[in-house]
Short mmCIF file of C-alpha atoms and ligand atoms in Angstrom, two decimals:
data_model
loop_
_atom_site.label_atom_id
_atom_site.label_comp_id
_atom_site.label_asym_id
_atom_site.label_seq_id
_atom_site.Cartn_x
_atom_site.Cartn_y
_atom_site.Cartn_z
CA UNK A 1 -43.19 -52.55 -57.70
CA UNK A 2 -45.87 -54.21 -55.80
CA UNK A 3 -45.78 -54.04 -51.84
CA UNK A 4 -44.04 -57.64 -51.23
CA UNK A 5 -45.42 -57.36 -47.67
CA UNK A 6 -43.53 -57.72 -43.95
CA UNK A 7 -43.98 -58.97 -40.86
CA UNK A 8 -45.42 -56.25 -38.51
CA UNK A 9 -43.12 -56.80 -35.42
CA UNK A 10 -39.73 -58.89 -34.84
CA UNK A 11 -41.47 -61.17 -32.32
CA UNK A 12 -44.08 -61.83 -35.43
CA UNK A 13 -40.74 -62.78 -37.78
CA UNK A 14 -39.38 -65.14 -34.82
CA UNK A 15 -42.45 -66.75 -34.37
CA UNK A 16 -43.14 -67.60 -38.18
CA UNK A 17 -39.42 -68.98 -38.01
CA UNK A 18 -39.79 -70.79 -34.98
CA UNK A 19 -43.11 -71.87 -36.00
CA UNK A 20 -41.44 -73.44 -39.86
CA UNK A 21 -37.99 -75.02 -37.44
CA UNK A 22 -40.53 -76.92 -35.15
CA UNK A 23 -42.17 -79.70 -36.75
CA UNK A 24 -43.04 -83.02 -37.52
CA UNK A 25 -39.12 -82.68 -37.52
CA UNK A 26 -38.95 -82.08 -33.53
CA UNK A 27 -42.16 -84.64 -32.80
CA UNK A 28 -41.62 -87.30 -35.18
CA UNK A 29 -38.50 -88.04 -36.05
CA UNK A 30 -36.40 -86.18 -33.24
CA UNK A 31 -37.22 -88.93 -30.40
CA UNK A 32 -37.17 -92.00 -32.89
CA UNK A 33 -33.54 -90.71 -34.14
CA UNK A 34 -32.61 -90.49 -30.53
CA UNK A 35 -33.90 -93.69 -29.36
CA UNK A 36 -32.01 -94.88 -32.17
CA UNK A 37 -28.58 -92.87 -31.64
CA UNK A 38 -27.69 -94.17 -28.40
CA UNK A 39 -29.62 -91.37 -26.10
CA UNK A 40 -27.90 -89.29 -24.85
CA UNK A 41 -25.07 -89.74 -27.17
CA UNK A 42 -27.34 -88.60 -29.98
CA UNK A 43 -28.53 -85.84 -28.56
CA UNK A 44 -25.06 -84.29 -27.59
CA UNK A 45 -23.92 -84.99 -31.19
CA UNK A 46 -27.25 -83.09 -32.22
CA UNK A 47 -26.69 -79.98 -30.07
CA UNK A 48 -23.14 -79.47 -31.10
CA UNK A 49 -24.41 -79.07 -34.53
CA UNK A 50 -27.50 -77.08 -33.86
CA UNK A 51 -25.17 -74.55 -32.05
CA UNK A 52 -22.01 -74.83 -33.02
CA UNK A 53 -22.94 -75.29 -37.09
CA UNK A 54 -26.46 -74.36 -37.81
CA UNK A 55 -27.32 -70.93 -35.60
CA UNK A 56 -23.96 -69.21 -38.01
CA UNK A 57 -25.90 -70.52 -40.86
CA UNK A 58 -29.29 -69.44 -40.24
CA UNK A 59 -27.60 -65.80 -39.53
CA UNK A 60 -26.54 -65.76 -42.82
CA UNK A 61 -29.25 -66.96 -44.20
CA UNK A 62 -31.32 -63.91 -42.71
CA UNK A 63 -28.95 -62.12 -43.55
CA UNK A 64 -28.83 -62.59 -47.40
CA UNK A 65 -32.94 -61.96 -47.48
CA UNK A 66 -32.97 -58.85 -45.93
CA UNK A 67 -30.29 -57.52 -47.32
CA UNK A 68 -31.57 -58.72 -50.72
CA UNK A 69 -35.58 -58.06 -49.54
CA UNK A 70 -35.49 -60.49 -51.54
CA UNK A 71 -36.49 -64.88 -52.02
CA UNK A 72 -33.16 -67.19 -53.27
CA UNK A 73 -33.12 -66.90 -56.89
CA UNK A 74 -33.84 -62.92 -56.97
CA UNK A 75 -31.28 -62.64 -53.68
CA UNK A 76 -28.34 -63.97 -55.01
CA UNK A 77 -29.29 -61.51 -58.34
CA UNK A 78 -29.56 -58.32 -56.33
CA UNK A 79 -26.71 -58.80 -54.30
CA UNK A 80 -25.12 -59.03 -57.58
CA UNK A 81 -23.82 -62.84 -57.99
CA UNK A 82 -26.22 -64.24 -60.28
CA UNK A 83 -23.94 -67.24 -60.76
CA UNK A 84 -24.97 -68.10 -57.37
CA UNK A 85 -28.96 -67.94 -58.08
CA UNK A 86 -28.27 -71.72 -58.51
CA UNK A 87 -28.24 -72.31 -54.78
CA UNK A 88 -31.23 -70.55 -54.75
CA UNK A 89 -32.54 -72.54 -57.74
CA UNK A 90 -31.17 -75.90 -55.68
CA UNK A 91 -33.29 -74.75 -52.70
CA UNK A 92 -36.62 -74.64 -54.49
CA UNK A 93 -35.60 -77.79 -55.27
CA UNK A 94 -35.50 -79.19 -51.92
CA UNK A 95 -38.57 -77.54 -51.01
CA UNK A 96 -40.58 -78.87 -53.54
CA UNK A 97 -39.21 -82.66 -52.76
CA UNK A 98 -40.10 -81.87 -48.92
CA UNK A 99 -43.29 -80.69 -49.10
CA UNK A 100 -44.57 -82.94 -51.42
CA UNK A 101 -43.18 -85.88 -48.65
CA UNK A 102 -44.40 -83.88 -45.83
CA UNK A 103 -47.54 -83.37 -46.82
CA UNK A 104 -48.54 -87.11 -46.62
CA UNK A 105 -46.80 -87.63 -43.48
CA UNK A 106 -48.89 -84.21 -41.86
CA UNK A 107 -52.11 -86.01 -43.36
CA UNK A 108 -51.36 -89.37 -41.49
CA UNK A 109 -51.32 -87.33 -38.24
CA UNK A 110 -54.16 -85.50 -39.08
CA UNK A 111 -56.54 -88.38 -40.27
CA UNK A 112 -54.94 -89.90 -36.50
CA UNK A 113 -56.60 -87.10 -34.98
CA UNK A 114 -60.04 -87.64 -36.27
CA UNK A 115 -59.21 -91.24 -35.56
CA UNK A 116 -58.53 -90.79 -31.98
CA UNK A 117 -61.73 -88.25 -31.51
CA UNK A 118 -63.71 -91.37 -32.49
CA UNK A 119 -62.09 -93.59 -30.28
CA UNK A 120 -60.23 -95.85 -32.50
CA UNK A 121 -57.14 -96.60 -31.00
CA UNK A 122 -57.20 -100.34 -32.41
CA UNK A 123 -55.51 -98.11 -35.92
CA UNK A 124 -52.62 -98.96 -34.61
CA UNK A 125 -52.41 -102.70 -35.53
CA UNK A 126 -53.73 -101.34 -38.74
CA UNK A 127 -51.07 -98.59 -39.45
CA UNK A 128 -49.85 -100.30 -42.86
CA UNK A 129 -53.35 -100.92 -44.23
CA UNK A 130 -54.27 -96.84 -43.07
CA UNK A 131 -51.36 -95.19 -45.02
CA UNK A 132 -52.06 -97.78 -48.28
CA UNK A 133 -55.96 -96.55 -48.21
CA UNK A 134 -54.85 -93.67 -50.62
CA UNK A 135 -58.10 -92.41 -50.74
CA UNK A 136 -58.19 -91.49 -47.41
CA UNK A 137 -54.90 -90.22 -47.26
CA UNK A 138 -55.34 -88.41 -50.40
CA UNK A 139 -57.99 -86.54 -49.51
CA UNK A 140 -56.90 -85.64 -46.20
CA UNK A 141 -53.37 -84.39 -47.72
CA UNK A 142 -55.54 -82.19 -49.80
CA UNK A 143 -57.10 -80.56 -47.16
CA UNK A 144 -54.49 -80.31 -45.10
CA UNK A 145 -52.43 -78.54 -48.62
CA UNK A 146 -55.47 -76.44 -49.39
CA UNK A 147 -55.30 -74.88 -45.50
CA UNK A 148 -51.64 -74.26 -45.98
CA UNK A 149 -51.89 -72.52 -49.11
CA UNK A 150 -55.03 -70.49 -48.00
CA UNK A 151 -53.10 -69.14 -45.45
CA UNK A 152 -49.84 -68.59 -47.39
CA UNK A 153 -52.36 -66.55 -50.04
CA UNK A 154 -53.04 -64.50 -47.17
CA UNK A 155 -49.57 -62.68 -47.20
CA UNK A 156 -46.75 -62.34 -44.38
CA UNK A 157 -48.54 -59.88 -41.90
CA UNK A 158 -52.56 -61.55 -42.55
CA UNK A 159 -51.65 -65.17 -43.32
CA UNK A 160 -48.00 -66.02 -41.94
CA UNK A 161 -47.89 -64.25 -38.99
CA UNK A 162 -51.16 -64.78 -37.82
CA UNK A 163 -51.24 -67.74 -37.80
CA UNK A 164 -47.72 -68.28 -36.16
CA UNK A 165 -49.14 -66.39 -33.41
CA UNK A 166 -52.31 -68.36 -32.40
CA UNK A 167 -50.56 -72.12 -33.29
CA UNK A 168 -46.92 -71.31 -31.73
CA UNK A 169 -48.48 -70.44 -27.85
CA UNK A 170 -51.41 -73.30 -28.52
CA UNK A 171 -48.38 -75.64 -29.12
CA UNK A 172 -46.67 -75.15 -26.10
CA UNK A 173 -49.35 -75.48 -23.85
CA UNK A 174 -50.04 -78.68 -25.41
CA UNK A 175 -46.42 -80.11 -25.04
CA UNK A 176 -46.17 -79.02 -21.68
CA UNK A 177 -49.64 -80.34 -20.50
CA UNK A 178 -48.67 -83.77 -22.36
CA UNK A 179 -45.18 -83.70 -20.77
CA UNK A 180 -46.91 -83.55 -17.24
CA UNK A 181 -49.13 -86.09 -17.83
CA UNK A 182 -46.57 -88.56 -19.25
CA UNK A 183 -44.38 -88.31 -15.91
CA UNK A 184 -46.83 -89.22 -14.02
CA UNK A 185 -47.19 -92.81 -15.78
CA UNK A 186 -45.37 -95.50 -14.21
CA UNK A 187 -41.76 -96.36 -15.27
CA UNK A 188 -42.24 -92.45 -16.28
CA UNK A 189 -38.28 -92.29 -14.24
CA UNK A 190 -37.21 -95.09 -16.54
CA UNK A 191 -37.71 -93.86 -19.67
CA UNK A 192 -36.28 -90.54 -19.08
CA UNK A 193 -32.82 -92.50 -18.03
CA UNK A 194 -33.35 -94.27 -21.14
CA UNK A 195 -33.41 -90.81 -23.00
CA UNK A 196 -30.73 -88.68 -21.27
CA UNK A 197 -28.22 -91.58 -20.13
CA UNK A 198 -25.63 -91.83 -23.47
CA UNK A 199 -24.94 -94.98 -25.23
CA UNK A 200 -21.76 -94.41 -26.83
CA UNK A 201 -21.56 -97.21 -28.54
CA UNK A 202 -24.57 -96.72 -30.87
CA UNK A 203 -22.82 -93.83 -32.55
CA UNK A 204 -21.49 -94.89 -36.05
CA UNK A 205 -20.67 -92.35 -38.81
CA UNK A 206 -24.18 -93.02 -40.32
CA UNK A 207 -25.31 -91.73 -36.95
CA UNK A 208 -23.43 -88.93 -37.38
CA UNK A 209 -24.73 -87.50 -40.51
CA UNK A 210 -28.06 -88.48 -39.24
CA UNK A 211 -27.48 -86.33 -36.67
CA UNK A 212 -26.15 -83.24 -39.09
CA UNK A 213 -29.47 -84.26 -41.41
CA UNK A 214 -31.32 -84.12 -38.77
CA UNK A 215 -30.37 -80.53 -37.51
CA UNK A 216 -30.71 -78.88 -41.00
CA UNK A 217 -34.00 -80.35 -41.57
CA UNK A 218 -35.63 -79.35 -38.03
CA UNK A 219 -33.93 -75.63 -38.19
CA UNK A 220 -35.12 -75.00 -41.77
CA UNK A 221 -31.94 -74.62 -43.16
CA UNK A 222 -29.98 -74.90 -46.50
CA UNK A 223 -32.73 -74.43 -48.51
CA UNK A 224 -33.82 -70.68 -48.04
CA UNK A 225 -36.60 -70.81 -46.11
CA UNK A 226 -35.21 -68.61 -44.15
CA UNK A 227 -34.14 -66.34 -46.65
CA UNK A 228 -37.41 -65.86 -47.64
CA UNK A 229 -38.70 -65.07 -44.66
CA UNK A 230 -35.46 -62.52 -43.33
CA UNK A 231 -36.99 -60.96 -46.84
CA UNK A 232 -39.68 -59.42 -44.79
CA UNK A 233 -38.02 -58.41 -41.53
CA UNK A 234 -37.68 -54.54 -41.03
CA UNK A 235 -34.10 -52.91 -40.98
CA UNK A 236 -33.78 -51.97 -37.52
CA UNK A 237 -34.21 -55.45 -35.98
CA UNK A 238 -31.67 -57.77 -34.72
CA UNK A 239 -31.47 -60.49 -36.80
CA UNK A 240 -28.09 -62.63 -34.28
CA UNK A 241 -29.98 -62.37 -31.48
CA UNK A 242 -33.36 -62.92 -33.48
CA UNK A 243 -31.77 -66.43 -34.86
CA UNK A 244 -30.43 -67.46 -31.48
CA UNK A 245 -33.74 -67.43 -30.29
CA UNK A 246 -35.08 -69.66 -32.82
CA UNK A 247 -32.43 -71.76 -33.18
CA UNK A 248 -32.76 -72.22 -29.07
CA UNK A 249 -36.64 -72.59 -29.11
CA UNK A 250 -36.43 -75.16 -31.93
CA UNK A 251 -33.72 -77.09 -29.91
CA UNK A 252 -35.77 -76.58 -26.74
CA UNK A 253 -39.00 -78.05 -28.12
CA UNK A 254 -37.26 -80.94 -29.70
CA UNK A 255 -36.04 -81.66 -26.37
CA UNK A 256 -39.61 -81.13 -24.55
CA UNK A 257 -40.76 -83.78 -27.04
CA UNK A 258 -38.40 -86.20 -26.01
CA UNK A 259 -39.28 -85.30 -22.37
CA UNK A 260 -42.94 -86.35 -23.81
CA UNK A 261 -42.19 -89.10 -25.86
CA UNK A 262 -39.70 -91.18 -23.38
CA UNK A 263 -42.34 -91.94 -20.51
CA UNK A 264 -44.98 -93.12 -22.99
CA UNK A 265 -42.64 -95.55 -24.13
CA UNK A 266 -41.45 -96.68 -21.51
CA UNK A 267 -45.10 -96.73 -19.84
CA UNK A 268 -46.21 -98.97 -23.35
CA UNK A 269 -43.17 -101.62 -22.51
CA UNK A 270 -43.45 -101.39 -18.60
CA UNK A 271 -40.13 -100.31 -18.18
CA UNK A 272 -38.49 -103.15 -20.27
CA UNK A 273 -35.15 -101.25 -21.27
CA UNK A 274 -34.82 -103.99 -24.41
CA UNK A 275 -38.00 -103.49 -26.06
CA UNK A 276 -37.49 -99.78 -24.75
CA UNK A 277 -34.32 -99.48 -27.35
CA UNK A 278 -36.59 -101.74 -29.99
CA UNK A 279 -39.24 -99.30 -30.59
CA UNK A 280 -38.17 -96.09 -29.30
CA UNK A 281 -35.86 -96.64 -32.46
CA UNK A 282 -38.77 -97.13 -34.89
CA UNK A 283 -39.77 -94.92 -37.19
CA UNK A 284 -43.37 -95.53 -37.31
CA UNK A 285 -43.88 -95.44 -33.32
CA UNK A 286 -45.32 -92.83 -32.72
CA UNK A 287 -48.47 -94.21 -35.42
CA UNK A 288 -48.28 -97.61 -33.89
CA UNK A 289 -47.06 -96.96 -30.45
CA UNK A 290 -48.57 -94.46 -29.02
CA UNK A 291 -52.62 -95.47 -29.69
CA UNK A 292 -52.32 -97.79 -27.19
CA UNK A 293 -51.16 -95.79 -24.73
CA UNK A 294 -53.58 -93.92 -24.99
CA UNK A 295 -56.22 -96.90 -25.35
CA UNK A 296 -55.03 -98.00 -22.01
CA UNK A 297 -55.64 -94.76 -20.23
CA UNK A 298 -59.51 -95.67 -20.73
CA UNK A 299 -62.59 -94.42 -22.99
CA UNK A 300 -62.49 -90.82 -21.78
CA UNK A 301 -58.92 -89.88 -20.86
CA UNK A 302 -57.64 -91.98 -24.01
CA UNK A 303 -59.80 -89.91 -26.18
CA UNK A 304 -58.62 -86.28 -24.55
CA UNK A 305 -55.09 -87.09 -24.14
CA UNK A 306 -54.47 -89.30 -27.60
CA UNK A 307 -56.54 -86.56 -29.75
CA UNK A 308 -54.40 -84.04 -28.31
CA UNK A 309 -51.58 -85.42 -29.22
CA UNK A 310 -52.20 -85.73 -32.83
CA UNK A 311 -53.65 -82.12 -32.65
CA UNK A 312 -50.56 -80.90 -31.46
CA UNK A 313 -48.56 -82.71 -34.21
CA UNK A 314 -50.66 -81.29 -36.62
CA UNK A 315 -50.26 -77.65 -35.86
CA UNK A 316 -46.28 -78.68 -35.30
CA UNK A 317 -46.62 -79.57 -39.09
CA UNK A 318 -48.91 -76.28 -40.41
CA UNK A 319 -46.27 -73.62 -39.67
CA UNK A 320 -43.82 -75.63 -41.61
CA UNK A 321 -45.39 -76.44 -44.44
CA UNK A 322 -46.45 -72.93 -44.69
CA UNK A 323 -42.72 -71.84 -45.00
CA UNK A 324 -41.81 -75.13 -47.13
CA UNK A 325 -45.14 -73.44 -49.69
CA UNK A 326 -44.05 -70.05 -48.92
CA UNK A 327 -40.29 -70.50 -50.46
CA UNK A 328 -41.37 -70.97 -54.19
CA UNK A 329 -44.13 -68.91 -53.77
CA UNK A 330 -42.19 -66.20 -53.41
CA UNK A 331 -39.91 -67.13 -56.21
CA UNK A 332 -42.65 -66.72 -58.35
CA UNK A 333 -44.15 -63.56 -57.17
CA UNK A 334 -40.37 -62.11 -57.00
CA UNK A 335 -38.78 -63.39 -59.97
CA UNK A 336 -41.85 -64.78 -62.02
CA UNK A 337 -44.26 -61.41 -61.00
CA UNK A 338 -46.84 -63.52 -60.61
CA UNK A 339 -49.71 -62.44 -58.12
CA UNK A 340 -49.17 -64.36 -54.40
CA UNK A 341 -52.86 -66.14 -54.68
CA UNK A 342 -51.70 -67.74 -58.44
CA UNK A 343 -48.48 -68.35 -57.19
CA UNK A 344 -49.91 -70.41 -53.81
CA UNK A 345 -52.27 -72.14 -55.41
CA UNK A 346 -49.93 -72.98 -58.56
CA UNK A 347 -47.31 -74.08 -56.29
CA UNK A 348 -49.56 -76.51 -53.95
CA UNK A 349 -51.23 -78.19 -57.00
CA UNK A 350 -47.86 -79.14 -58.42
CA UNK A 351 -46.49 -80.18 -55.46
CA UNK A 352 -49.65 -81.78 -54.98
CA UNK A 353 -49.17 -84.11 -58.00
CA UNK A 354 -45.52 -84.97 -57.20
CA UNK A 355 -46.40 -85.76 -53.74
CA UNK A 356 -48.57 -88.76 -55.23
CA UNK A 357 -45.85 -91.47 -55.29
CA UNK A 358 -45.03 -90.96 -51.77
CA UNK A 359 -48.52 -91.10 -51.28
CA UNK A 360 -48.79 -94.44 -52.78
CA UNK A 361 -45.21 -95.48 -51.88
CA UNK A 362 -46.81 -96.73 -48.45
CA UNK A 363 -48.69 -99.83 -48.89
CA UNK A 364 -51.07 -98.70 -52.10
CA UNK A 365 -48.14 -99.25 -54.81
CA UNK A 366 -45.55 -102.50 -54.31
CA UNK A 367 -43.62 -100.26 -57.34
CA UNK A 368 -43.43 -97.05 -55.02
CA UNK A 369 -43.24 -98.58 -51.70
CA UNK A 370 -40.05 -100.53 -52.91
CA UNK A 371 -38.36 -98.22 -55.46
CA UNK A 372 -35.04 -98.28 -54.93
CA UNK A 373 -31.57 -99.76 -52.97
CA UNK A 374 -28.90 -97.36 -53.05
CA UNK A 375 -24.96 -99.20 -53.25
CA UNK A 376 -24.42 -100.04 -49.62
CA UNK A 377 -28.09 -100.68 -47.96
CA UNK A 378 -29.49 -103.96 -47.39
CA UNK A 379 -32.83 -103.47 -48.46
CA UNK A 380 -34.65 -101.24 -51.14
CA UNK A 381 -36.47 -98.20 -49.62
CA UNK A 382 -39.96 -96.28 -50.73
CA UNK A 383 -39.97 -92.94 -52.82
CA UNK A 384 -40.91 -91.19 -50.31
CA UNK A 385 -37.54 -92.55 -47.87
CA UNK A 386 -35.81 -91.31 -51.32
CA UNK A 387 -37.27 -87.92 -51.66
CA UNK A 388 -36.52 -87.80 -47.91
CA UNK A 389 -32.62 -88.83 -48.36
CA UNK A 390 -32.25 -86.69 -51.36
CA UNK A 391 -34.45 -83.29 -50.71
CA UNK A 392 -34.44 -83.37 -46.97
CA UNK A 393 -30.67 -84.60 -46.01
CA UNK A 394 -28.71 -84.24 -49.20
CA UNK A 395 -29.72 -81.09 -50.56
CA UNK A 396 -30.16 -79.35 -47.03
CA UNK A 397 -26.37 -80.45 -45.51
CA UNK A 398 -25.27 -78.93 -49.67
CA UNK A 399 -27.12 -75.78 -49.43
CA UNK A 400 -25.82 -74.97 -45.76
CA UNK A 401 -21.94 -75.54 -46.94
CA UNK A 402 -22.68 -73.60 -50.00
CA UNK A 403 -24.61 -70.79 -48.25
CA UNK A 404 -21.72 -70.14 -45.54
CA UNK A 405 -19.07 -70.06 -48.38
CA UNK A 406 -20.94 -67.56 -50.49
CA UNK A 407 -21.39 -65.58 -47.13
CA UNK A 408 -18.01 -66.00 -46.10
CA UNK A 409 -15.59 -65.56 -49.47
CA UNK A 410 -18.03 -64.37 -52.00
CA UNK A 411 -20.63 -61.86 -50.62
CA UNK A 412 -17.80 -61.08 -47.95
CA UNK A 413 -16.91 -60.49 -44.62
CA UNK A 414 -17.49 -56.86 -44.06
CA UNK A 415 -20.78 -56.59 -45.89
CA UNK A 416 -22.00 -59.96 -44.05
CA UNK A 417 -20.46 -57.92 -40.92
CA UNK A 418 -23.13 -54.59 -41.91
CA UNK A 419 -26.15 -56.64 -42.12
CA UNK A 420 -25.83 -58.11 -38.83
CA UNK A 421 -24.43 -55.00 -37.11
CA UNK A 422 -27.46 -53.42 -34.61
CA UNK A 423 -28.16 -50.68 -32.57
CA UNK A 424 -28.96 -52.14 -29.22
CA UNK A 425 -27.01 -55.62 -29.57
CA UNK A 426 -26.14 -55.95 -25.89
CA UNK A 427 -23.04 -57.34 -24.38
CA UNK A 428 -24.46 -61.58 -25.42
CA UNK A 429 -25.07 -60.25 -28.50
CA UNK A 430 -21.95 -58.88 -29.32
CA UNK A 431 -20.15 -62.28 -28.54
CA UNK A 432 -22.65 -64.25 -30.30
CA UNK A 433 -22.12 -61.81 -33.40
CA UNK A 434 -18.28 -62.24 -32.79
CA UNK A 435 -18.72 -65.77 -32.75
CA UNK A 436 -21.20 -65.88 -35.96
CA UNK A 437 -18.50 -64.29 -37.74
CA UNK A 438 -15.76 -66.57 -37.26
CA UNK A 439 -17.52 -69.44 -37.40
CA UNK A 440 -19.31 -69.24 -40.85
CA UNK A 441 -15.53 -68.30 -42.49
CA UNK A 442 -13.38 -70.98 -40.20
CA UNK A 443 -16.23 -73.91 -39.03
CA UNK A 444 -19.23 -73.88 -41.18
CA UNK A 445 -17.76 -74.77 -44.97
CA UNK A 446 -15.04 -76.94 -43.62
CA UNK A 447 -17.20 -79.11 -41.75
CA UNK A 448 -19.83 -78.96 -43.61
CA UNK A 449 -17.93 -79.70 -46.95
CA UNK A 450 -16.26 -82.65 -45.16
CA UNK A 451 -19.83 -84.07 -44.09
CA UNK A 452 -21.69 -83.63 -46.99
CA UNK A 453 -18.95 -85.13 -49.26
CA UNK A 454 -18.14 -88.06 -47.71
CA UNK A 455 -21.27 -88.95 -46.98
CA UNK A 456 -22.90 -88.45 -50.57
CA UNK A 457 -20.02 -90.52 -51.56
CA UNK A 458 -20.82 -93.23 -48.75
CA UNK A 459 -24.75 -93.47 -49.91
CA UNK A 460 -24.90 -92.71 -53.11
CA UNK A 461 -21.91 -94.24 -54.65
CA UNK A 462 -20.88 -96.80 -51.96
CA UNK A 463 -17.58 -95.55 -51.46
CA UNK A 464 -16.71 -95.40 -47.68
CA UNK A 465 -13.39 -93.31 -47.04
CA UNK A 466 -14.06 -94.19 -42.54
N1 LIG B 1 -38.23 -77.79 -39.78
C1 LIG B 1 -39.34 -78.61 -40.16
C2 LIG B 1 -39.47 -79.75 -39.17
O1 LIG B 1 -38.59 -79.93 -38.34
O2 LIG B 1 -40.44 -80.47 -39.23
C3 LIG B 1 -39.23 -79.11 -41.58
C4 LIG B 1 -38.85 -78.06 -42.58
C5 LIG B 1 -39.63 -76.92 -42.72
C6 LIG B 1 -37.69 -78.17 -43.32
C7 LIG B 1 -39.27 -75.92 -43.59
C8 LIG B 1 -37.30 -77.18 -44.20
C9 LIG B 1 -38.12 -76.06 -44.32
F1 LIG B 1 -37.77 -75.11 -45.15
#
């Protein structure tokens, strides 16, 4: 068999994995779900699920690929439960639906950074008529698809890794340097109340899932991303302590994000804690927001600070849609024996193609921008909201319950128990294992069942059992 490749050191495998959890997921959507959620309130709700639920998952998740050395569909095979390749089969899925949304939303920031470099922050009274100028947006989703997929073509050690390791530092710098400047804005105090002081009363069951959604999606989970890349870590390293780490960096940068995000806000609003809750809440703020912020910082600093921005939200969104390409990908080359640079370029064409109606679902298409109500919403939503509900909530919350019950009754406790056992695990790593353990049999597929069913009841077939 052909050398699948491997990452050349465990810091190289936790930076690729950090480098797919933080995202457009952490910068985006992270502070908008939060300014929606109540604060505080939110964010608590978020945590508990990003520790308590997620960091068992993403252990066995790890777990599966490098026991299997192997992507979803082949794993399930070799460990000898090919009924199971389905959840492998239902993760390719998801990543196809994801990247092909993604994509469009990674070329908005992107064409926002060449915007800013020139100065233009008046875009953001424009934001509607930018993402309808498909053109535009088209071609700028194809570049940013045809970097992703020449790096992917690269391999784990060349392309992956590499890359993890020059974007992952680069990002932090740029968060923290952003965070520093945004506190020293006026009302800077303000808005960071209005982040970490909880509003318990926004918190609704809707809220709730959000919340679950929300954690899946921004730790790469359910869908085998991180299968695929435990597929190429070496025996000997520790893969509890390796997935506390990134589940605790991802959770850490969301958080630096909102410590970003919060002053700008309230700095745009002067401190105005109504109009504060009215956009922080908005999905599109950070597109029509933030420009003038950094318009009223002046020529110069606006320029520095607002390209910046978008420069770090576009590196946020190349190391995940490297793993998001990298998941079917390695289907094919594993299961398909297809050569890596066919399978890349195969894979980002097609998802390419079905990205288009999201691409046009924003403005350019009154059809795709208004496709379809589901039973208890008031208003009909775009194909890309859909793919978003379906590929990136749905399907992730799915996966994750059905991952930690093949982990936990199927695959089975002891040989789970072998693959995370290690040599130097340390006395935190020993509880964190001990707690891994219990929690994917006991917490993970009860919860998670519960969740997931009650809410694809709620929005897909209107039935509300709360
Ligand atoms: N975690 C990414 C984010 O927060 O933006 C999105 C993502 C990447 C989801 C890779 C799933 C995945 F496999």
């Amino acid at each position: 068999m052909k050398e699948r490749g491997n990452f050349n050191s465990r810091l190289g495998f936790i930076m690729a994995s950090a480098g797919s959890a933080v995202g457009l997921g952490n910068i985006w959507k992270f502070p908008f779900e939060v300014g929606a959620g109540g604060g505080a309130a939110f964010l608590v709700i978020y945590l508990f699920f990003a520790l308590v639920l997620c960091f068992p998952v993403m252990t066995a998740e790890i777990a599966i690929g490098r026991k299997a050395q192997a992507s979803p569909v082949t794993a399930f095979k070799k460990l000898g439960f090919a009924r199971w390749s389905g959840v492998g089969y239902l993760g390719l899925a998801a990543g196809f639906l994801i990247l092909s949304f993604y994509n469009v939303v990674a070329a908005w920031s992107f064409g926002y950074f060449f915007e800013m470099l020139q100065g233009h922050f008046e875009i953001s009274q424009h934001f509607s008529e930018y993402t309808a100028n498909w053109l535009k947006i088209g071609l700028y989703s194809l570049i940013f698809m045809s970097g992703t997929a020449y790096i992917v073509s690269r391999g784990i050690s060349h392309g992956i890794e590499r890359a993890a390791k020059a974007l992952m530092p680069t990002l932090l710098f740029l968060i923290v340097g952003l965070i520093i400047y945004a506190l020293t804005l006026p009302n800077a105090i303000t808005g960071i109340k209005h982040y970490l002081l909880p509003d318990f009363s926004k918190i609704t069951p809707t809220i709730v899932y959000s919340a679950l959604g929300q954690a899946f999606f921004s730790l790469s989970l359910g869908m085998g991303a991180l299968i695929t890349f435990g597929s190429y870590v070496k025996k000997d390293a520790n893969i509890v302590t390796a997935a506390a780490i990134i589940t605790f960096t991802d959770v850490f940068i969301a958080f630096l994000a909102g410590l970003m995000m919060f002053p700008f806000v309230a700095y745009v609003t002067q401190g105005d804690l109504t109009a504060m809750s009215a956009i922080s809440g908005e999905e599109a703020f950070i597109f029509e927001t933030l420009p003038n912020v950094f318009n009223s910082l002046g020529p110069t600093l606006g320029v520095v600070i607002g390209s910046l921005f978008f420069l770090l939200l576009s590196f946020a969104a190349l190391t995940s849609t490297i793993s998001l390409l990298e998941v079917p990908t390695a289907f094919l080359v594993d299961e398909k024996k297809v050569s890596r640079g066919k399978a890349t370029w195969t894979v980002a064409i097609l998802i390419f193609l079905i990205g288009l109606p999201s691409l046009l679902g924003n403005g350019a298409s009154a059809f795709f921008s208004e496709f379809i109500q589901f039973p208890n919403s008031t208003s009909p939503i775009s194909f890309m909201s859909m793919v978003g509900m379906i590929g990136g909530s749905t399907f992730l919350s799915v996966g994750g319950f059905l991952i930690s019950v093949f982990v936990a009754y199927v695959w089975g406790k002891s040989n789970f128990e072998l693959e995370i056992q290690s040599d130097n695990e340390g006395t935190i790593g020993r509880w964190l294992k001990q707690y891994v353990q219990f929690a994917i049999r006991w917490i993970c597929p009860l919860v998670l069942g519960i969740i997931s069913l009650t809410t694809i009841l709620d929005i897909y077939f209107g039935i509300s059992l709360f």
